[in-house]
Amino acid sequence: MIEVNPHAGVKVVVDPIEVISTEKVLVKVQPGCLWTELMQDGRHVGAVIQGPAEYAFDAIAETEEGALGKSFRGDMGGFKIYVGGTDLQGSSRAASHEEFLTRDFSSAEDFIEGVCGALGLHNLHNDSNVSSSGGLGEGVVIWSDDGVKKNVITAKGGSQVLVKDKTVYTLSDESYVMVDDGRVSIRGPGGKRLVIDEGGIIEPEELRNLGPRIAKEVADSLKDLKSTMRRRRREDVPR
Amino acid sequence: MYDEEELRDLRKELEEVRQLKESLKAEISDLRRDSPSQKYRRKVHIETPVVDLSGLTESLEVMMEDIGEQIQDSLGNLHDAKERIREKRIFRTAGRDRPRVRDSEVEAIPPERVAAFIGPLGSEERLRILDYLKSGGKTFNELEQHTGRTGSSLTHHLNPLVNAGYVIKGEVRGTYYVTVEGSLAYRLSQWLTSRLESEMEGRRYRDDDEADLEGWY
């Protein structure tokens, strides 16, 4: 169970720090952010951060034919729940009353109340599966810009995931799944690619228009059948 | 996805087959009932039909069974259709399912459209960048070292490639990648070069031969 460490207090970030930093994912927390420590089974597992933060995500898959995908960059609003190994302590100090007020909190208790609300929003109080055993610079960040939709970034062991609005990007070294613009693209380790949109299969090309092609096969078979029946009728029925 | 219209056509075809079967049955009944020879015979030998239709009906029964089997086979073949389609597709060239572009349509492409695609490729530095990126994503520094161009001088060549969609820039580390379109554009440029070189070389040989021949006469 993930919970706030009641003894850790609330800190403020004084130097910019990259809580996730891999080749294709970057989550950077800016000075002025308030944060408190998260515990799971008595261990430090991350932090809940509130304040200016930004992300960059290269949803770019390199294939033999060339690169595919997009690169994203944006701000992260609301509370950010970070689970990972990066230590924020070295770039932070205890938050002052003025710093709470700057971030629209009346006190440390008010901030902690907001943190508990964010954990509840993302249903993390009872979810013991959210953990990160990745290396330094790897981890998971969950946040919501509007207090309703959940956004997720993960980076761990060469795999990256971005879930934001209606887009989902999952990339690893050899494969990816992308859901974007009403289109689903899947690429397997062998380089095989499947792309489906509202109109049906787009790739592989041999499966394109499969429905109409099967319908044509059936129609052709029925035509043959009809001509056979007509021929037999002419041959077998005496006049 | 199945097209509603095509499904309707299929249902129509099946209905026609069914109607044909019904009409065959009706014809057999008519033959039994209305055959003039049968009527005539009936008058003379009421209890013994002269025209024995049992053979015909048997053959029609067999035929109907055949038809039933054929229908089942035809529908059963649906399972094989995908395989057949796939087998055929193996021997096709890439992009053959795309709408074919007629030569006249290609010739009608105006210069400005050609320039939009060819223009960004129009310098040795840009082609060199595309060629270098084929081996994988590269940082700005690596591109600087490779091309010998620095700062804005390199940006001047990179930006047209990015704007054309031939190169994509990763926001995380500022890594540049050649896209599928960029790879294709570069490959087609190489193909064009090869064709033109070979054409021009052939012409030079022909001109030389003609000059030699003129020397003879």
PDB file of C-alpha atoms in Angstrom, chain A residues 12-17 29-33 52 103:
ATOM      1  CA  VAL A  12      10.491  22.548  -1.769  1.00  0.00           C
ATOM      2  CA  VAL A  13      12.681  22.005  -4.823  1.00  0.00           C
ATOM      3  CA  VAL A  14      15.425  24.603  -5.143  1.00  0.00           C
ATOM      4  CA  ASP A  15      17.337  23.296  -8.174  1.00  0.00           C
ATOM      5  CA  PRO A  16      15.856  21.782 -11.344  1.00  0.00           C
ATOM      6  CA  ILE A  17      15.958  18.011 -11.198  1.00  0.00           C
ATOM      7  CA  VAL A  29      10.805  19.182 -11.933  1.00  0.00           C
ATOM      8  CA  GLN A  30      11.393  22.926 -11.580  1.00  0.00           C
ATOM      9  CA  PRO A  31      12.328  25.012  -8.523  1.00  0.00           C
ATOM     10  CA  GLY A  32       9.342  25.977  -6.379  1.00  0.00           C
ATOM     11  CA  CYS A  33       7.737  22.537  -6.514  1.00  0.00           C
ATOM     12  CA  PRO A  52       5.946  23.372 -12.343  1.00  0.00           C
ATOM     13  CA  ARG A 103       1.316  27.289  -4.421  1.00  0.00           C
TER      14      ARG A 103
END
